[in-house]
Short mmCIF file of C-alpha atoms in Angstrom, two decimals:
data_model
loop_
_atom_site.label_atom_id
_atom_site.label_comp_id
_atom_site.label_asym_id
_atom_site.label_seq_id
_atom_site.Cartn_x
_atom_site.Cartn_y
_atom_site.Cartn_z
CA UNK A 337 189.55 117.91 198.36
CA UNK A 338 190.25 121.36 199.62
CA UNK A 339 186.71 123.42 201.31
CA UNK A 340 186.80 126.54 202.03
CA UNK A 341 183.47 129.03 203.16
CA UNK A 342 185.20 132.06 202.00
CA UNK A 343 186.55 133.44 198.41
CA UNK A 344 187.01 130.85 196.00
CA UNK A 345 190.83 130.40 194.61
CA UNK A 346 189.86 132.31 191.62
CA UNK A 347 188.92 135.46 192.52
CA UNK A 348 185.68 136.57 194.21
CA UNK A 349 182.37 135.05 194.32
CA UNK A 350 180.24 136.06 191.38
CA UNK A 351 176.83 134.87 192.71
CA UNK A 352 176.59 137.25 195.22
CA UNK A 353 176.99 137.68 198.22
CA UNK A 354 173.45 138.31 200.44
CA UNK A 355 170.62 136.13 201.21
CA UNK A 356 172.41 132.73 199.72
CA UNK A 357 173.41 130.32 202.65
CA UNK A 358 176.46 128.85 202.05
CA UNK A 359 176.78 124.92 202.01
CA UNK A 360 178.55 125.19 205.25
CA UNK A 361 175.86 127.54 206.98
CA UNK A 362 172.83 124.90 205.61
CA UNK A 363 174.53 121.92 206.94
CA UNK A 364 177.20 120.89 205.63
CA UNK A 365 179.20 117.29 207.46
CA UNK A 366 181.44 115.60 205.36
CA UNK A 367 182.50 115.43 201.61
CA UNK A 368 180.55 113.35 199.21
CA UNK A 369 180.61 112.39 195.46
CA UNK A 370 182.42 109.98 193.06
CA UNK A 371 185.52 110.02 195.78
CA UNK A 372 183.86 109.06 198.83
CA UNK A 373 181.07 106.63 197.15
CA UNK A 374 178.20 108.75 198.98
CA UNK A 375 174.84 109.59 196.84
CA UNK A 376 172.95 113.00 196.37
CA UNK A 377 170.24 111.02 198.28
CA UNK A 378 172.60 109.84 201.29
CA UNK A 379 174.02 112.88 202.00
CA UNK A 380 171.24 114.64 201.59
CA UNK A 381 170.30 119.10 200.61
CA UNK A 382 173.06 121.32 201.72
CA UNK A 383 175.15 118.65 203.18
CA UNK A 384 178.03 118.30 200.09
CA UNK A 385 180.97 120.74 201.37
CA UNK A 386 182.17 124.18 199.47
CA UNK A 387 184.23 123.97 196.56
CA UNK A 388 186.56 126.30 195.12
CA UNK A 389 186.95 127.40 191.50
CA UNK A 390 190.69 126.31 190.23
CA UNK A 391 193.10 128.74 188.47
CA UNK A 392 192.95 125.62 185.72
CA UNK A 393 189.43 125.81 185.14
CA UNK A 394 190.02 129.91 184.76
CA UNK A 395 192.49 129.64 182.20
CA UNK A 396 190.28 126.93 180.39
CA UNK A 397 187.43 129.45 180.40
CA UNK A 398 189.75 131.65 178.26
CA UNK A 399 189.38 129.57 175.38
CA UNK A 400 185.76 130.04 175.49
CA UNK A 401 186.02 133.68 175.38
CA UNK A 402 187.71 133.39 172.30
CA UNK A 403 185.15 130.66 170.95
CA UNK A 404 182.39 133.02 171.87
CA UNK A 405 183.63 135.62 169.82
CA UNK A 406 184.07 133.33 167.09
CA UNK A 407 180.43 131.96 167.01
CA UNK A 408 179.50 136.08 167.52
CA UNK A 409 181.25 136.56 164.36
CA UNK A 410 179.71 134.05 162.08
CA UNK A 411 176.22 135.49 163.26
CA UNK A 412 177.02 139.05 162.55
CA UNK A 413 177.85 137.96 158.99
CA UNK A 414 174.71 135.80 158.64
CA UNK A 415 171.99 136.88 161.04
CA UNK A 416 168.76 135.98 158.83
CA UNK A 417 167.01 133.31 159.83
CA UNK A 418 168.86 130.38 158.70
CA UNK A 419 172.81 132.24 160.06
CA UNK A 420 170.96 131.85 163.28
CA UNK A 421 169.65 128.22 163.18
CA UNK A 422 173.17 127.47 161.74
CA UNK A 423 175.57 129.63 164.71
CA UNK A 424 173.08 127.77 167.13
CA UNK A 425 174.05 124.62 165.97
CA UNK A 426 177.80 125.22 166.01
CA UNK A 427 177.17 126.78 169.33
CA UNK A 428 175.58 123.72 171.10
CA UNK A 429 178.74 121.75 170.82
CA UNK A 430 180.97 124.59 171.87
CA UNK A 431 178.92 125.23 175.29
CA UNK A 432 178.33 121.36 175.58
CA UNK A 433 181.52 120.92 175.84
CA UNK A 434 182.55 123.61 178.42
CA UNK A 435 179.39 122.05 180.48
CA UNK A 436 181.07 118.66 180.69
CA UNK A 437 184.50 120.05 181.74
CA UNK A 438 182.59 121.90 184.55
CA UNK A 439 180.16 119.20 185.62
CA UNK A 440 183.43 116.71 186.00
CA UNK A 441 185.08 119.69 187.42
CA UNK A 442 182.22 119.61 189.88
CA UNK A 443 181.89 116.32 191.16
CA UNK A 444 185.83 115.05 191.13
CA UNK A 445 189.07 117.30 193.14
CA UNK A 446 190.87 118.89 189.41
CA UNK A 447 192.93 120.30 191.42
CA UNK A 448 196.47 117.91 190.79
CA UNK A 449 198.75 117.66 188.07
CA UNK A 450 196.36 114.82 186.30
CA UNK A 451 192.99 117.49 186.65
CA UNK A 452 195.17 120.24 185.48
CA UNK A 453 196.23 118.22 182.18
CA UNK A 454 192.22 117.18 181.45
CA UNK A 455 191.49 120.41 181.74
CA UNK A 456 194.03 121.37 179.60
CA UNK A 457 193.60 118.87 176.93
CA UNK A 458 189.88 119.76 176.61
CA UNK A 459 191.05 123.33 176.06
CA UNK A 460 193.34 122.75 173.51
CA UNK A 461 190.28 120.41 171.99
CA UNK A 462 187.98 123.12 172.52
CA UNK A 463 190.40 125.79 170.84
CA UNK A 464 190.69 123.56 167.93
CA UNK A 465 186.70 123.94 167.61
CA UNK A 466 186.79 127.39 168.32
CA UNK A 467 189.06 127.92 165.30
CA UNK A 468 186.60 126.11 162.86
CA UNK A 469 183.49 127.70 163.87
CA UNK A 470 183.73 130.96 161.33
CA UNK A 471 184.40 128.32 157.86
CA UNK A 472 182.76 125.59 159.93
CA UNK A 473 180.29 125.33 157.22
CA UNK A 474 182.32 125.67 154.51
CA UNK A 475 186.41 123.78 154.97
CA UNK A 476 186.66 123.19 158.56
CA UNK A 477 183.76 121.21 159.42
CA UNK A 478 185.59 118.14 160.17
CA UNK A 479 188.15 120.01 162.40
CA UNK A 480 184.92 121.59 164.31
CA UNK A 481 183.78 117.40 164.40
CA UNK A 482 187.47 115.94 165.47
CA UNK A 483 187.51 118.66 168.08
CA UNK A 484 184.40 118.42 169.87
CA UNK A 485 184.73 114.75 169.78
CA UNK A 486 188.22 115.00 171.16
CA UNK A 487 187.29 116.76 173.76
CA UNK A 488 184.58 113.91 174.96
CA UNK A 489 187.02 111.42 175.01
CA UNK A 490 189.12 112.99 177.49
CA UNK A 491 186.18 114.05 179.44
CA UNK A 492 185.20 109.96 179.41
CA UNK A 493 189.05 109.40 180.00
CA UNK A 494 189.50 110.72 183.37
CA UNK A 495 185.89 110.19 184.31
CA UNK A 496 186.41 106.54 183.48
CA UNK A 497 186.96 104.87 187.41
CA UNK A 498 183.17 105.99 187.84
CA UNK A 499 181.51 102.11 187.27
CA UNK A 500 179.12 102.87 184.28
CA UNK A 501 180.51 106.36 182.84
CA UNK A 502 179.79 104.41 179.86
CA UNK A 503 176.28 104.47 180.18
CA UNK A 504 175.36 108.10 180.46
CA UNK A 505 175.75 111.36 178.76
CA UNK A 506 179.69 111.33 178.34
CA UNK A 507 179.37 108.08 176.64
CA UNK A 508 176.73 109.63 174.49
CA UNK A 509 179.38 112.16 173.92
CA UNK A 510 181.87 109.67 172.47
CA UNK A 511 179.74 107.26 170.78
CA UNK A 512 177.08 109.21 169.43
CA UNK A 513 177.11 113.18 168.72
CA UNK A 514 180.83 113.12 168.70
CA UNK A 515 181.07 110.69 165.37
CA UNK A 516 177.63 112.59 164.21
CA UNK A 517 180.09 115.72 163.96
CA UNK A 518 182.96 114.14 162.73
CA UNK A 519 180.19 112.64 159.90
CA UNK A 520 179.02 115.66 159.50
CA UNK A 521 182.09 117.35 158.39
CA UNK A 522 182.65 115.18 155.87
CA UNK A 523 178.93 116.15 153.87
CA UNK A 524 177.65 118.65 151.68
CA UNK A 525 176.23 122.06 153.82
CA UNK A 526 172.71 120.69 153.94
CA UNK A 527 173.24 117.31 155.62
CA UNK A 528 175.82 118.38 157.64
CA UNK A 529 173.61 121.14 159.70
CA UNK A 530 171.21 118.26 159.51
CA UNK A 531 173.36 115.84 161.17
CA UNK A 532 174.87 118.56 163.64
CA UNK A 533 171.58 119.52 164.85
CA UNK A 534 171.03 116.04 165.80
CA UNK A 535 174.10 115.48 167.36
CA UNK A 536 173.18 118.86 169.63
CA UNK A 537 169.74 117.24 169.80
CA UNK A 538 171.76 114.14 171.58
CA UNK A 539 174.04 115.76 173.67
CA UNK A 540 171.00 118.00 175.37
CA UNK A 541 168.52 115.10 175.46
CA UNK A 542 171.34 112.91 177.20
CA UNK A 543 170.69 114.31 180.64
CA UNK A 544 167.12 113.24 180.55
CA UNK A 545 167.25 109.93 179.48
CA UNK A 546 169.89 109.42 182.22
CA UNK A 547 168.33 110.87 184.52
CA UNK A 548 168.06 108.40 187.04
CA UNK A 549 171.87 107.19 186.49
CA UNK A 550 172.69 110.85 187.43
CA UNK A 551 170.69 110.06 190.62
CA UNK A 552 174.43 109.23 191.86
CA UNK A 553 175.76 111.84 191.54
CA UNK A 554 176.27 114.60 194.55
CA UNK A 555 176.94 117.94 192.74
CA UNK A 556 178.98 120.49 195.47
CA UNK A 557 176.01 123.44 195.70
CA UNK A 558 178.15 126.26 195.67
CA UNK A 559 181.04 125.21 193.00
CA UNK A 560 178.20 124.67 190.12
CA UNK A 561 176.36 128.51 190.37
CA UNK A 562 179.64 130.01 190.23
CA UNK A 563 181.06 128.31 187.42
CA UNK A 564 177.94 129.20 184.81
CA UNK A 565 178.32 132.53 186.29
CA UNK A 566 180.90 133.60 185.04
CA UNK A 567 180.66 131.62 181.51
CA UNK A 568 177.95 134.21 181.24
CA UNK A 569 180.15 136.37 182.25
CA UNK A 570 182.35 135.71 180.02
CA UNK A 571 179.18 135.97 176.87
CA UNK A 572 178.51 139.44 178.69
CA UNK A 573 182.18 140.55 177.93
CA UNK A 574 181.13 139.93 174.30
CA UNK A 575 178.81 142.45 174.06
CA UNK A 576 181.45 144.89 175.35
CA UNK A 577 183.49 143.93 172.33
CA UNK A 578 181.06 144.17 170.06
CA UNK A 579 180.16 147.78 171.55
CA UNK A 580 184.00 148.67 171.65
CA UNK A 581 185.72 147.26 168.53
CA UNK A 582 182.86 148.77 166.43
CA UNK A 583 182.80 152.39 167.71
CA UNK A 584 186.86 152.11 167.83
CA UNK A 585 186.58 152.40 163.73
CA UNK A 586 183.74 155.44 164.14
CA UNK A 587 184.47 158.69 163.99
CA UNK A 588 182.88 159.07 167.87
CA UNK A 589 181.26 161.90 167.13
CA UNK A 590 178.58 163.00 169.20
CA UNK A 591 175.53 160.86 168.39
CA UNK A 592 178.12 158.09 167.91
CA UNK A 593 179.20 158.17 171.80
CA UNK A 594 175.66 158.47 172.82
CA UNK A 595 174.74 155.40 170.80
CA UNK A 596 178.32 153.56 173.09
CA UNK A 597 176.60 154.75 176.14
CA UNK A 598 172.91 153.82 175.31
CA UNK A 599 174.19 150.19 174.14
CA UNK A 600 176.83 149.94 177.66
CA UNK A 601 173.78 150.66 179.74
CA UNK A 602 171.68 147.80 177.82
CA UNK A 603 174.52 145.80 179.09
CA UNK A 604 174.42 146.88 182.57
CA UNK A 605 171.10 146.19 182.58
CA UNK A 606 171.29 142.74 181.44
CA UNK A 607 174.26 142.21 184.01
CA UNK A 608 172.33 143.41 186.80
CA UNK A 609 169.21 141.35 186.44
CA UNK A 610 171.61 138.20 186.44
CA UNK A 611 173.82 139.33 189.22
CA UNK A 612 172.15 141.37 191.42
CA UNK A 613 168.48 139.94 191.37
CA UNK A 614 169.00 136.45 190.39
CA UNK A 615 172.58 134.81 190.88
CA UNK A 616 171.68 134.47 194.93
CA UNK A 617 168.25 133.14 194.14
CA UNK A 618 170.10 130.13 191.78
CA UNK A 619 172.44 129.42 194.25
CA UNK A 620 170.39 128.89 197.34
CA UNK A 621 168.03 126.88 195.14
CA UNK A 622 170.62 124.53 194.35
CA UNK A 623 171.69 124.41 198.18
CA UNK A 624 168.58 123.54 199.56
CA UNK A 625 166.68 121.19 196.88
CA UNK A 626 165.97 117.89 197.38
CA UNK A 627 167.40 116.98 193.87
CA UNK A 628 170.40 119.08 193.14
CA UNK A 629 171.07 116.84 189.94
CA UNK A 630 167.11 118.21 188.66
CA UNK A 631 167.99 121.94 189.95
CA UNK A 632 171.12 121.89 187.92
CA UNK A 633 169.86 119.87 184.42
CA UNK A 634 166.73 122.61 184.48
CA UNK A 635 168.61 125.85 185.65
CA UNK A 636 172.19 125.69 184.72
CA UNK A 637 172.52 123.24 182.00
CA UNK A 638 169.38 124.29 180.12
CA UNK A 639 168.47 127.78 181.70
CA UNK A 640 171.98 129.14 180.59
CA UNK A 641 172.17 127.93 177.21
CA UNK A 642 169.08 129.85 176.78
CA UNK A 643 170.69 133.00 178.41
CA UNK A 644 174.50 132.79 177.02
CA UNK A 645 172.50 132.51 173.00
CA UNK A 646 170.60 135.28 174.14
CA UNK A 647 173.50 137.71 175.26
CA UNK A 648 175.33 136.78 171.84
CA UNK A 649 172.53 137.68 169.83
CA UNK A 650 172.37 140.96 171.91
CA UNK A 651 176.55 141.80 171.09
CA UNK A 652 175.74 141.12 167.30
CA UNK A 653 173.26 143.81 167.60
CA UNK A 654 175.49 146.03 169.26
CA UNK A 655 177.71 145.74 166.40
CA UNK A 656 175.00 146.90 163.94
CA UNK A 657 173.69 149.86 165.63
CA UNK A 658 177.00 151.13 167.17
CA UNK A 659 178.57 151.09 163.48
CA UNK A 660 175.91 153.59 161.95
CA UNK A 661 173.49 155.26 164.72
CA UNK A 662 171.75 157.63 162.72
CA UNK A 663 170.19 154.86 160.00
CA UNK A 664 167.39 152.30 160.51
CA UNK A 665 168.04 149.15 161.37
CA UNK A 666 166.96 145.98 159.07
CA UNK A 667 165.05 143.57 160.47
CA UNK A 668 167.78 140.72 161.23
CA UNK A 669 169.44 143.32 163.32
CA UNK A 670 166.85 144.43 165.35
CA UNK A 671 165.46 141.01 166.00
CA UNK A 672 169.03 139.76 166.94
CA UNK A 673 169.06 142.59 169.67
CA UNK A 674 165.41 143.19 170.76
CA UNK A 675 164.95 139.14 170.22
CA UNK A 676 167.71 138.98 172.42
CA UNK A 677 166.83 140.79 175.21
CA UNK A 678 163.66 139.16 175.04
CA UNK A 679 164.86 135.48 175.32
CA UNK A 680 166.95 136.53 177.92
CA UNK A 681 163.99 138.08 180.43
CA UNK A 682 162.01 135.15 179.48
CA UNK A 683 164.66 132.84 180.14
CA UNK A 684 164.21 134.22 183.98
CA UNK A 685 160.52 133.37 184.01
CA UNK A 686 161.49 129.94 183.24
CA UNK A 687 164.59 129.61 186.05
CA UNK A 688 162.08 131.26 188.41
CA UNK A 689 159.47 128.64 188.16
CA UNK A 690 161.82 125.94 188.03
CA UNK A 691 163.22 127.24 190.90
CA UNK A 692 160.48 128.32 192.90
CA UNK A 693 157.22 127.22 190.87
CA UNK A 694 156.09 131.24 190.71
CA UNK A 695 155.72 132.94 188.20
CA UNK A 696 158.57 136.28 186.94
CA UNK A 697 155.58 139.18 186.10
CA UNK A 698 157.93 141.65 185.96
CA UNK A 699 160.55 139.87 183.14
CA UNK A 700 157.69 138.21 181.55
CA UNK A 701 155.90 141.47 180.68
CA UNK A 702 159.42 143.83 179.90
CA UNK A 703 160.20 140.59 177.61
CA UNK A 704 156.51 140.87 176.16
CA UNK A 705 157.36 144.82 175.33
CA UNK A 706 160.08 144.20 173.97
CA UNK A 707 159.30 141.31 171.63
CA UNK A 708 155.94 143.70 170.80
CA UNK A 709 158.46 146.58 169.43
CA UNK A 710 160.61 145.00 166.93
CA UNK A 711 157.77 145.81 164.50
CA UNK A 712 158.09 148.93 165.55
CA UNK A 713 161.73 150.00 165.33
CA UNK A 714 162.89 148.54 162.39
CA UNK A 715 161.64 151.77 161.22
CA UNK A 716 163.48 154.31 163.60
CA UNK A 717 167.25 155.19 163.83
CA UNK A 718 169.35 152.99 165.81
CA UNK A 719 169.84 155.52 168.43
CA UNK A 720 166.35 155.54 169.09
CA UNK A 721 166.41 152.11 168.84
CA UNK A 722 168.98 151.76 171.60
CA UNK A 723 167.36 154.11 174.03
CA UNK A 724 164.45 152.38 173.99
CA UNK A 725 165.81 149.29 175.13
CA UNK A 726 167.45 150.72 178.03
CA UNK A 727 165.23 152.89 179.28
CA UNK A 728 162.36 149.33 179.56
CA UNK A 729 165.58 147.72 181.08
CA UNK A 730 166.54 150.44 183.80
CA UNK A 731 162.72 150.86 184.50
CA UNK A 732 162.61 147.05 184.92
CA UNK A 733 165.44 146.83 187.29
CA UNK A 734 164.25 150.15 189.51
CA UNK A 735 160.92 148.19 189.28
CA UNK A 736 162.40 144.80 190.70
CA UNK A 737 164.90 146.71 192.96
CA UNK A 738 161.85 148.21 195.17
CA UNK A 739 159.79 144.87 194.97
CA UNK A 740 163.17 143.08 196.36
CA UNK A 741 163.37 145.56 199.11
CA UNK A 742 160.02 145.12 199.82
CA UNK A 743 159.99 141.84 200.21
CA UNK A 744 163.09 141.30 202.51
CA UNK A 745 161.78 143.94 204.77
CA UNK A 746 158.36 141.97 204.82
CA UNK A 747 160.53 138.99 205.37
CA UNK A 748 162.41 140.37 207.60
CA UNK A 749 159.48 141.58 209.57
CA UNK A 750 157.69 138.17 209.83
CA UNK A 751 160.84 136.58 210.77
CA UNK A 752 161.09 139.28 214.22
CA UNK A 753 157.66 139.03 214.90
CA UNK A 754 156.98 137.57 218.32
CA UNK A 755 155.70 134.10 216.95
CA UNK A 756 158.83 133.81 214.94
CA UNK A 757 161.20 134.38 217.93
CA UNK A 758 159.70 131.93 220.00
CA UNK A 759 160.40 129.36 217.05
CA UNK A 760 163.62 128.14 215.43
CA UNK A 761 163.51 128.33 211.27
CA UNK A 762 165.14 124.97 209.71
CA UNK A 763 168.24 125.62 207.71
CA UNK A 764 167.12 126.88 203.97
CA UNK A 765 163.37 128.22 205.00
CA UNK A 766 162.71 131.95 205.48
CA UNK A 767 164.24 134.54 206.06
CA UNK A 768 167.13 133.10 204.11
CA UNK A 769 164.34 131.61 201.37
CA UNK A 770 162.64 134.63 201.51
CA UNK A 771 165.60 136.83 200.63
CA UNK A 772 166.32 134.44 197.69
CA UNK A 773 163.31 134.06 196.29
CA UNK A 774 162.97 137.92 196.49
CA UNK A 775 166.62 138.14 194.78
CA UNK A 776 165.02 136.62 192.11
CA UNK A 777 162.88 139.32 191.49
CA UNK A 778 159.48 138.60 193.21
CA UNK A 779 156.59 140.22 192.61
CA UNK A 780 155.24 141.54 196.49
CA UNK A 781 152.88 139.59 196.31
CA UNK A 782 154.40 136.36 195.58
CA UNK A 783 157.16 136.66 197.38
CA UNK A 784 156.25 135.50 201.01
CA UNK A 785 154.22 132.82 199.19
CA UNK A 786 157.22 131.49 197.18
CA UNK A 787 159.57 132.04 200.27
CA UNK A 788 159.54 128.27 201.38
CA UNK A 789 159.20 126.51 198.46
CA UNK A 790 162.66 125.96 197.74
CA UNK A 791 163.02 123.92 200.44
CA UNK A 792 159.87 122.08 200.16
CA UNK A 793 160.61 121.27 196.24
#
């Protein structure tokens, strides 16, 4: 398997690039993982080598961007209540299966013909499912079903030389949620969410009940950040389509280009707090804990669902406002973008204490705000409604942006102080751990408290 401490194959790195050690710089020896036969626990933090992103696993993301804006499109025409319980079932599947492409993507070389073709075959699988999602409830349910479950049994296919793949969450894959959606397809709307929902409830609780199998696993740090990177990436792209193909039937008149600005910056903001202040933060967090297989379930698996549902419901609401600026919203549409924005700040508080067991003031409050106004502006014109929302997301990010620099001159400080130079810092501990958990968006004050966690966790 090919390591590398520079750009990855695919372009450059999306996590960042200050204050995140690479695996290389925190230790890294030899290779480990399903090839070589040595444990997370054997090798030990930081000591799995770089790994590069593959053109294949690119291309396969592609597919996603067009399932994406197929799951966007069945909320926008259902966004009550029940369109969103419903899209978030259909979506579980969808990102469940990109999540087992990348994790086996992760932990095996994909990079020869045979990789290339599983890759491939789970993106035609994962096309087919993409195609079903907007009747997926009505005649295509059981192509949604045969696709997803498809896809597992490829996933299981080439994973299969790993002594008890059975027994874990791709097995779960094949043998449980994948003939719970096939099932499902074949019922009347009502069971069918029913029996979807557990499905998703059995792919998500999989990692947990295995945990301990996963124990064996050794995840490469640096690979793993990346990759759910730029899947959200990929979700933030949405909301530029919904801002774009909208205003592209408009007249783009005046208010109508303000309202395309207002809603771009609402998506700058959201990119910003992701890859400026936390995408470092994630990835030295995975480089330096004790149980990268924990670090990744909690932050990555989990943590991005949370944020990729989030920045969906956020496009939708693009779509609304963009299309008529000058009218009130209705409540569905305001919740699907205010909502939104609030999962996805709160969603941070949750990675940050995973990460670092401190708390996120900052998000926690703007996301607070923000939930507490959706009373509020159901009753105002959209435009107002979109200025609003950027201006508490710019403020946030000026906000975090002189708390980060704070903190890494603080950090940086301590770390040329004359009882730090007579000591030498362990790989992962501050500076470097200071500078992440700063990244993060630390408060000042918690900063230099949370600065060495990471590597104590």
């Amino acid at each position: 398997m090919s390591t590398t401490t520079g750009e990855p194959a695919g372009g450059p790195d999306t996590t960042g690039g200050t204050g995140a050690p690479s695996a290389a710089t925190a230790g890294a020896a030899a290779p480990t993982g399903a090839a070589t036969g040595v444990t997370e626990a054997e090798a030990g933090p930081g000591r799995v080598e770089e790994k590069r992103v593959t053109w294949a696993e690119l291309y396969f993301d592609l597919v996603f961007v067009f399932a994406i804006t197929q799951v966007s499109g069945l909320l926008h025409h259902h966004h009550d209540w029940v369109g969103v319980a419903r899209a978030l079932v259909v979506f579980v599947p969808v990102y469940w299966c990109w999540v087992g492409t990348t994790v086996q993507a992760n932990i095996r070389d994909v990079d020869t013909p045979k990789g290339r073709i599983g890759i491939l075959a789970v993106g035609l699988a994962g096309l087919f499912m993409a195609l079903a999602v907007p009747a997926a409830y009505e005649g295509r349910g059981l192509l949604l079903g045969a696709g997803y479950w498809a896809a597992r049994v490829v996933l299981l296919l080439v994973l299969i030389r790993i002594p008890g793949v059975w027994r874990g969450p791709y097995g779960v894959g094949v043998l449980v949620s994948g003939p719970l959606l096939l099932a499902g397809g074949l019922l009347p709307e009502g069971p069918r969410t029913a029996l979807w929902a557990l499905a998703a409830a059995c792919d998500l609780s999989a990692p947990l009940i295995f945990r301990s199998r996963l124990a064996r696993v050794a995840y490469h740090p640096s690979h793993m950040p990346e990759r759910f990177a730029l899947f959200l990436l990929v979700a933030l792209g949405e909301s530029i389509v919904g801002i774009g193909a909208t205003a592209a039937a408009a007249r783009l008149d005046a208010v109508e280009l303000a309202a395309v600005a207002l809603a771009f910056t609402i998506s700058c903001g959201l990119w910003w707090q992701y890859f400026v202040h936390a995408a470092d933060a994630m990835r030295h967090a995975v480089t330096v804990a004790d149980s990268r297989r924990d670090m990744i379930r909690r932050i990555f698996q989990y943590g991005h669902l949370a944020l990729v549902a989030a920045v969906i419901a956020v496009a939708v609401g693009f779509g609304e406002t963009v299309a008529d600026p000058r009218q009130s919203l209705g409540p569905g549409s305001v919740a699907l973008l205010y909502g939104g924005c609030g999962l996805y700040l709160l969603t941070f508080g949750y990675t940050r204490w995973m990460m670092f067991r401190a708390m996120s003031t900052t998000r926690i409050v703007a996301a607070a705000v923000v939930l507490a106004l959706v009373p509020v502006m159901v009753r105002l014109p959209a435009i107002v409604v979109l200025a609003v929302l950027a201006v508490v997301l710019v403020v946030l990010n000026v906000v975090e942006h002189v708390r980060v620099e704070r903190a890494v001159a603080a950090a940086a400080a301590s770390a040329s102080s004359p009882a730090a130079a007579g000591s030498v810092a362990p790989a992962g501990s501050a500076p470097a751990g200071a500078v992440a958990a700063a990244a993060a968006g630390a408060e000042a004050n918690d900063g230099a408290a949370g600065a060495d966690r990471p590597a104590a966790e």
